[in-house]
Structure formats: structure tokens, C-alpha cells
Coordinates of C-alpha atoms in Angstrom, one line a residue:
X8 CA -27.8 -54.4 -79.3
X9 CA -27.9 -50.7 -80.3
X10 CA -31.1 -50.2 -78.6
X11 CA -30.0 -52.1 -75.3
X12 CA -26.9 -49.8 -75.0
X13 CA -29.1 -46.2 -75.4
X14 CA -31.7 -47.9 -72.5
X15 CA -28.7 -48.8 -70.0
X16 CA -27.8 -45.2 -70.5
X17 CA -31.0 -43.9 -70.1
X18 CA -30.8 -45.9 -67.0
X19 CA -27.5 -44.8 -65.7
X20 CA -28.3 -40.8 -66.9
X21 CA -31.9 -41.5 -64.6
X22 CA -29.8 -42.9 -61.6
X23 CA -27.2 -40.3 -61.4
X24 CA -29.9 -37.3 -62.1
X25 CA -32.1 -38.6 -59.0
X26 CA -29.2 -39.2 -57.0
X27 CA -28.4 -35.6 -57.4
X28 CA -31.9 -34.4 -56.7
X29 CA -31.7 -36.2 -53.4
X30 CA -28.4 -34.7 -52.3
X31 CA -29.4 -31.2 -53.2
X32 CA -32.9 -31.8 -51.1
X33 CA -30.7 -33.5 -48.0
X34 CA -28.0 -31.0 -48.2
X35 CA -28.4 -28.0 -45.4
X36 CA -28.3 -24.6 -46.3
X37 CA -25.8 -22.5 -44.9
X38 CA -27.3 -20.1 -43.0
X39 CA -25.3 -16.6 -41.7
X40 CA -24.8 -16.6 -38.0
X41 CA -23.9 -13.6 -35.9
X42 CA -20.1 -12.7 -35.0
X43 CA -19.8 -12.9 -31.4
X44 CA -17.7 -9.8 -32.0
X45 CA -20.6 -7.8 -33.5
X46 CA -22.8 -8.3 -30.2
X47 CA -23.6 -5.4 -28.1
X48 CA -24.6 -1.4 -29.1
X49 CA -23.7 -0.4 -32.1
X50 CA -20.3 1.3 -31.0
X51 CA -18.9 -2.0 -30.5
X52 CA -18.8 -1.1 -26.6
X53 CA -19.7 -3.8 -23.9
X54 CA -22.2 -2.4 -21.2
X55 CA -20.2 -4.0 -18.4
X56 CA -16.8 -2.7 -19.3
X57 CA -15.5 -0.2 -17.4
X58 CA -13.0 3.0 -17.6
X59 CA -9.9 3.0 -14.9
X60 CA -8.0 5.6 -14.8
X61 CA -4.9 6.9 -13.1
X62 CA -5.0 9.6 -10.2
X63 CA -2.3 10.9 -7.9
X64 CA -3.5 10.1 -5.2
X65 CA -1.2 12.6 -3.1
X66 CA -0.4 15.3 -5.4
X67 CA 1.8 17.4 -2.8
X68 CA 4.2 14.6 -1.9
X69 CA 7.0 13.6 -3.7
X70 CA 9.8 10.7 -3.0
X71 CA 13.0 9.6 -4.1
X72 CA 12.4 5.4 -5.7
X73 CA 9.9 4.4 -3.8
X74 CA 9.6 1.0 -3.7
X75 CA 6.7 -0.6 -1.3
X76 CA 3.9 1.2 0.2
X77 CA 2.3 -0.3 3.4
X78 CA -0.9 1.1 6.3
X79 CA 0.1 0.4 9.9
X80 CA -2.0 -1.8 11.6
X81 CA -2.8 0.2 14.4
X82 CA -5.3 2.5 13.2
X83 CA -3.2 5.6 13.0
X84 CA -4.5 6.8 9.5
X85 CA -0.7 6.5 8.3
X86 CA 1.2 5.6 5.3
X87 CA 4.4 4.3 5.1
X88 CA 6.7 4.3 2.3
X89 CA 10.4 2.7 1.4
X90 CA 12.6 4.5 -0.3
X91 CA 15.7 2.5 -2.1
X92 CA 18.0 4.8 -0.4
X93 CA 17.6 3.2 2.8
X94 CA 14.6 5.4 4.5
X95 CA 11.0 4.8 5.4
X96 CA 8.8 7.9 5.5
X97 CA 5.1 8.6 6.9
X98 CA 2.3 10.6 6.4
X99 CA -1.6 11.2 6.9
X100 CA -3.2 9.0 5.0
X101 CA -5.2 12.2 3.2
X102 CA -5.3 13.6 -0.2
X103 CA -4.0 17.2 0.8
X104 CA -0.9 15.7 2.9
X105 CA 1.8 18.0 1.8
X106 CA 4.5 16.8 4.3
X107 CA 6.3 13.6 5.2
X108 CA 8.5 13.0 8.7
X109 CA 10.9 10.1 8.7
X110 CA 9.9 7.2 9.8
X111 CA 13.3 5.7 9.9
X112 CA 16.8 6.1 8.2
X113 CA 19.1 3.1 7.9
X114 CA 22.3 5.4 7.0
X115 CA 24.4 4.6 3.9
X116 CA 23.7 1.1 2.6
X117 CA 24.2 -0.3 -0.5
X118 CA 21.9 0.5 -3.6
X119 CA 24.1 -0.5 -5.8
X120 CA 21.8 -1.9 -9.4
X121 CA 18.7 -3.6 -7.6
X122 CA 20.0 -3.5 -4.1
X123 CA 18.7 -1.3 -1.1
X124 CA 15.6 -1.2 0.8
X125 CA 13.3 -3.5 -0.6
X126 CA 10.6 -3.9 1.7
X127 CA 9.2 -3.9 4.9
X128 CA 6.1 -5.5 7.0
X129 CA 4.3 -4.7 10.0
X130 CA 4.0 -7.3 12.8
X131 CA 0.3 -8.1 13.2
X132 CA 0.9 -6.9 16.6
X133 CA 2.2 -3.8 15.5
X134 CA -0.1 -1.4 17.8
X135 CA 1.3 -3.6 21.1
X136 CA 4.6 -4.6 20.4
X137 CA 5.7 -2.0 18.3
X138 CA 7.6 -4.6 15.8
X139 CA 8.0 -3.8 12.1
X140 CA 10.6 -6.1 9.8
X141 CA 12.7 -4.6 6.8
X142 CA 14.6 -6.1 4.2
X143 CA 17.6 -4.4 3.2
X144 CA 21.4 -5.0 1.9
X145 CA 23.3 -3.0 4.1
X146 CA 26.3 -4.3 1.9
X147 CA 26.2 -5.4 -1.4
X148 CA 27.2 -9.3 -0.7
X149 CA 24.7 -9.7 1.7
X150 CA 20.6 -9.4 2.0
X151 CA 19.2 -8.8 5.8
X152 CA 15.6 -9.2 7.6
X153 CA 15.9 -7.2 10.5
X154 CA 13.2 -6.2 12.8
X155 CA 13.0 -2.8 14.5
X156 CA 10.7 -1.2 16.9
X157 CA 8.9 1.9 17.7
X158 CA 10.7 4.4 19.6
X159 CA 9.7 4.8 23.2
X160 CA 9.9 8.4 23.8
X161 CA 8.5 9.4 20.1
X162 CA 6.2 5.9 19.2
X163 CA 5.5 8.2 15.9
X164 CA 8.5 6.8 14.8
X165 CA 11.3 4.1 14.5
X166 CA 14.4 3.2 16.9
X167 CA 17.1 2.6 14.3
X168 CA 19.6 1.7 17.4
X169 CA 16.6 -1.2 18.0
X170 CA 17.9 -3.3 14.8
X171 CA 17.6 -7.4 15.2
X172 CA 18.6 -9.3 12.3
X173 CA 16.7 -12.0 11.8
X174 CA 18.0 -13.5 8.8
X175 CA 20.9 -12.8 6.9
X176 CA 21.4 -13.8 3.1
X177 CA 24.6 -13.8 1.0
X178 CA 24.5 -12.3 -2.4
X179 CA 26.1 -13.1 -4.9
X180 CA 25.5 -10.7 -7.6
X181 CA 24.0 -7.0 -7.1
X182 CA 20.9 -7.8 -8.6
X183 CA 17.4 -10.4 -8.2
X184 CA 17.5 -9.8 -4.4
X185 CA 14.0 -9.9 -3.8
X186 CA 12.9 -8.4 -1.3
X187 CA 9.1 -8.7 0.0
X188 CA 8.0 -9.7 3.7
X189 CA 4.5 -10.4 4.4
X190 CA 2.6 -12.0 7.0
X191 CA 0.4 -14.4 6.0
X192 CA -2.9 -15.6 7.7
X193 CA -1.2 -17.7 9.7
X194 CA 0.9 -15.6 11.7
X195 CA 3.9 -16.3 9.8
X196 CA 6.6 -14.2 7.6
X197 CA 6.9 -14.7 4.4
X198 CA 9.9 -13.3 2.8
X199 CA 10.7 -13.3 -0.9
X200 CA 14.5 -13.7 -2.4
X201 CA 15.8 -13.4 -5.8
X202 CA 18.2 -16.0 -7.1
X203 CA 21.2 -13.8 -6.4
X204 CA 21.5 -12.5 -9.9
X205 CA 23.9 -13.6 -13.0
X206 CA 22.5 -14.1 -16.3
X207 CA 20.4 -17.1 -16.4
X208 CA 21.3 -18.0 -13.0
X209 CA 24.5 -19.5 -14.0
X210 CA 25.0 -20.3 -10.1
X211 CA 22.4 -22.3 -10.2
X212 CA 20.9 -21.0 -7.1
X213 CA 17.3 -21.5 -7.7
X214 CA 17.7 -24.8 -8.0
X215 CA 19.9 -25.5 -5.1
X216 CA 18.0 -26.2 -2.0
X217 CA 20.6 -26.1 0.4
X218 CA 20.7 -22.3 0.1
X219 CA 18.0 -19.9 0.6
X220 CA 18.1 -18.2 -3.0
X221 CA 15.5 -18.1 -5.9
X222 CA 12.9 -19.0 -2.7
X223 CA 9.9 -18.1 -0.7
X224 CA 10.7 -18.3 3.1
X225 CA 8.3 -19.2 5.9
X226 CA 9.4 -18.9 9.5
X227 CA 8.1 -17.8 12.7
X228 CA 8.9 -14.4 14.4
X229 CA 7.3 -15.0 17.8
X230 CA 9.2 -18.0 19.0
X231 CA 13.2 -18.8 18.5
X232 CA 14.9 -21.8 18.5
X233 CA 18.7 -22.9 19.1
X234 CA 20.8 -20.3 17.3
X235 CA 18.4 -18.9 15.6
X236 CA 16.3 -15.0 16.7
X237 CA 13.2 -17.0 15.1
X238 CA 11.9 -20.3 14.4
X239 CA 10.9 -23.0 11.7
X240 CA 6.7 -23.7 11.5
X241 CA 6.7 -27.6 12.2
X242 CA 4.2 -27.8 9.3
X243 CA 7.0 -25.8 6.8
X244 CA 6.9 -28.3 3.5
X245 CA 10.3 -29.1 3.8
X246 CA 11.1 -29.7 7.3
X247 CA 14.0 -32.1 8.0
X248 CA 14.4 -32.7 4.6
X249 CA 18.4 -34.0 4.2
X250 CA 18.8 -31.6 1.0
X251 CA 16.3 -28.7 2.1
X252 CA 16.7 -25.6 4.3
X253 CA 13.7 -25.9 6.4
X254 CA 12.7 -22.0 6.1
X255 CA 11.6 -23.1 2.4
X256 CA 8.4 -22.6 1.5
X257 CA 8.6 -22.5 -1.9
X258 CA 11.5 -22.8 -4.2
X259 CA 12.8 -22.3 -8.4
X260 CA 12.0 -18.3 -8.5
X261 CA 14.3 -16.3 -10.9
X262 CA 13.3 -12.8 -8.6
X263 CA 10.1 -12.9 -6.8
X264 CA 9.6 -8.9 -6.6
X265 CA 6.6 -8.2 -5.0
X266 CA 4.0 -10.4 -3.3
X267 CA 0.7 -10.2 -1.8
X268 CA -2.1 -12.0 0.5
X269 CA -5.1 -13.0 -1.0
X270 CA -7.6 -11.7 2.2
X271 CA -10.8 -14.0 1.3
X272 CA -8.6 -17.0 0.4
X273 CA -5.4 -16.9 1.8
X274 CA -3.5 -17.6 -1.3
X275 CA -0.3 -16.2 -1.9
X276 CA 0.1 -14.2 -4.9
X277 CA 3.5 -13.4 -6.4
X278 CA 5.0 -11.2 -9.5
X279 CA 8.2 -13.2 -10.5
X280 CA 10.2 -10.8 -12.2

């Protein structure tokens, strides 16, 4: 019986020893791959990157908050540029511009925290019709789109006697006004508005559709409709909708600052602030 028990564990020893000799064959062998990180030259740089830097781009001009930045669309070579104070001033679009006229002056408005003028767009018919569209808050409970026109004896600048509102939007609070008009590829203005302000929208503006805070608008400039100095695009997303303002494009923004036209694909882009 002695001798059985030292052969089974000779037998078991054997087993377990080849077992481990076929593990350690199977087994793969770590091998050291290269950090994606370490790719490239040896100073860590990336061929492709590139350096942007910063340059003033008119050194001999100054302004007082300026606050959008548009190019005519009649090929004047101008610049235009809104100041929150309530003035729009142009200049030759060249490097060693080192004076400004004004384009036009909306006289004391309110610029009270985030108010004043916010924006402004050119009609895409600008260099016929002589139509530009600025939105301002010539008091502080209330947000307007107005369009103005060129002067006729001096088409160099604005008539500020030529004022249209267009739209007019209460305001609750002094700040998250918005304020960004664009035409898209359509033909259409798009205007941007704030939710009216208030921490954490405790109006609830954003939410409420009836109103035209916290929203993108959509509406048509060339036509008009029953009391209204423009119109509402039948294809608008909300159109007859029983809890909707129908100038609604988009709707739920907290203060949709700035915003811009993709050219190549049409999309609209939008910096909720």
C-alpha cells in the first residue's frame, strides 16, 4: 500500500508539472506596444498642427463695446460695427483705416446690464433697397427689430427718421436679451432672444411657447400679413400650432448670443450663452 501511495503521487506530481509546461508554452508573451502619444518627431509636435495667432486687424481704430461686426452686401469695401451704446459706425475695410463716420445713432436707449444694441443684419437686397434690420431695447422692458434704410441724399449712411419696427418683445429682466438677426439661405430672418433674464429662468419663459422668449424666430421681411409689418413662412415648424407662436423656429434657449450661417450647408450655428 506504501508503494501504491508514492506511484499515485508520482502520478499527480507528473500531471500537474506537464500541465504547467503546456500553459507556459500556450501563454502569449506580452509584447511592448507604442503609445499613441509618443508618435510623431521627437519634440512631441504633430506635422499637421498649426500656430494661430491673434492680430489687430485695424490697429488705428478704436470703439466703445462693440458688439457685432458685419460687410455690406453691396460691394462697398465697408465694415460695419454695433456699438452697445446705441450707434453703428463704418469704415474702409483696410488695414491702415484710421477713421470711422457714423453709420447711424439711435439716441439714448437703454444699456442698462446686457441691454442695448445687440445686433443688426443687412437685407440681402441691401445694394437695391437700401434695408438693414437692428435689434435694440430702446427701453429696458422691451426688445425691438426695426428696420431702417439708407439715406437718400447721403446713401453712405443711415436714415434714423426711417425706423419700422418690426417686432417688438417685452422684457422682463435687464438681461439674456439676445439679440442676433441673420438671414438665412432661404430669404428669411432669423432673430435670436434670450429668455428674458432671472436666475434660472424662474419665469419660465423658455419653456413657454405662447411668448417669444428663450427662442429662435423665423419670419419673412418681404411680405406682411394682417397686423403684422412682416409675415409667418408657411413652412415655419410651428405654424397654427394652438400653444405655439408661429414666428418659432426653435425654442428652450437660456440666451442665444450670437449666431451664424453655415454657407456650404445651410445649418444654423448658435453660441447659447
Amino acid at each position: 500500500m506504501k508503494y501504491l501511495r508514492i506511484v499515485s503521487l508520482a502520478i499527480v506530481t507528473f500531471y500537474f508539472l506537464s500541465c504547467a509546461d503546456d500553459n507556459a508554452v500556450d501563454a502569449e508573451v506580452p509584447t511592448e506596444t507604442e503609445d499613441p502619444q509618443d508618435q510623431g518627431d521627437d519634440d512631441g509636435q504633430n506635422d499637421d498642427e498649426e500656430t494661430i495667432t491673434l492680430v489687430n486687424a485695424f490697429p488705428n481704430l478704436s470703439f466703445s463695446q462693440p458688439l457685432d461686426l458685419q460687410s455690406g452686401n453691396n460691394n462697398s469695401n465697408k465694415i460695419y460695427v454695433a456699438e452697445k451704446k446705441g450707434t453703428i459706425k463704418v469704415f474702409e475695410n483696410n488695414p491702415e483705416a484710421s477713421t470711422t463716420e457714423t453709420f447711424l445713432d439711435l439716441g439714448n436707449i437703454a444699456t442698462t446690464s446686457e441691454q442695448g444694441l445687440l445686433g443688426f443684419a443687412f437685407h440681402p437686397n441691401f445694394s437695391s433697397n437700401g434695408f438693414f434690420y437692428v435689434f435694440y431695447t430702446p427701453v429696458s422692458s422691451v426688445a425691438l427689430v426695426s428696420r431702417f434704410t439708407v439715406s437718400q441724399t447721403d446713401p453712405r449712411l443711415a436714415d434714423a427718421d426711417s425706423e419700422l419696427v418690426i417686432l417688438e418683445i417685452p422684457q422682463p429682466h435687464t438681461n439674456h436679451n439676445g439679440g442676433q438677426l441673420a438671414f438665412g439661405l432661404d430669404g428669411y430672418l432669423y432673430i435670436s432672444v434670450g429668455d428674458g433674464g432671472g436666475a434660472g429662468d424662474t419665469d419660465g419663459n423658455a419653456q413657454n411657447r405662447a411668448n417669444l422668449l428663450g427662442t429662435i424666430l423665423r419670419i419673412d421681411v418681404d411680405n406682411t400679413q394682417v397686423n403684422l409689418n412682416y409675415s409667418i413662412p408657411p413652412d415655419n415648424p410651428f405654424v397654427d400650432g394652438p400653444d405655439f407662436r408661429s414666428e418659432i423656429n426653435a425654442y428652450g434657449f437660456r440666451n442665444p448670443w450670437r449666431m451664424s450661417f453655415d454657407t456650404q450647408t445651410g445649418k444654423l450655428w448658435t453660441g447659447d450663452v
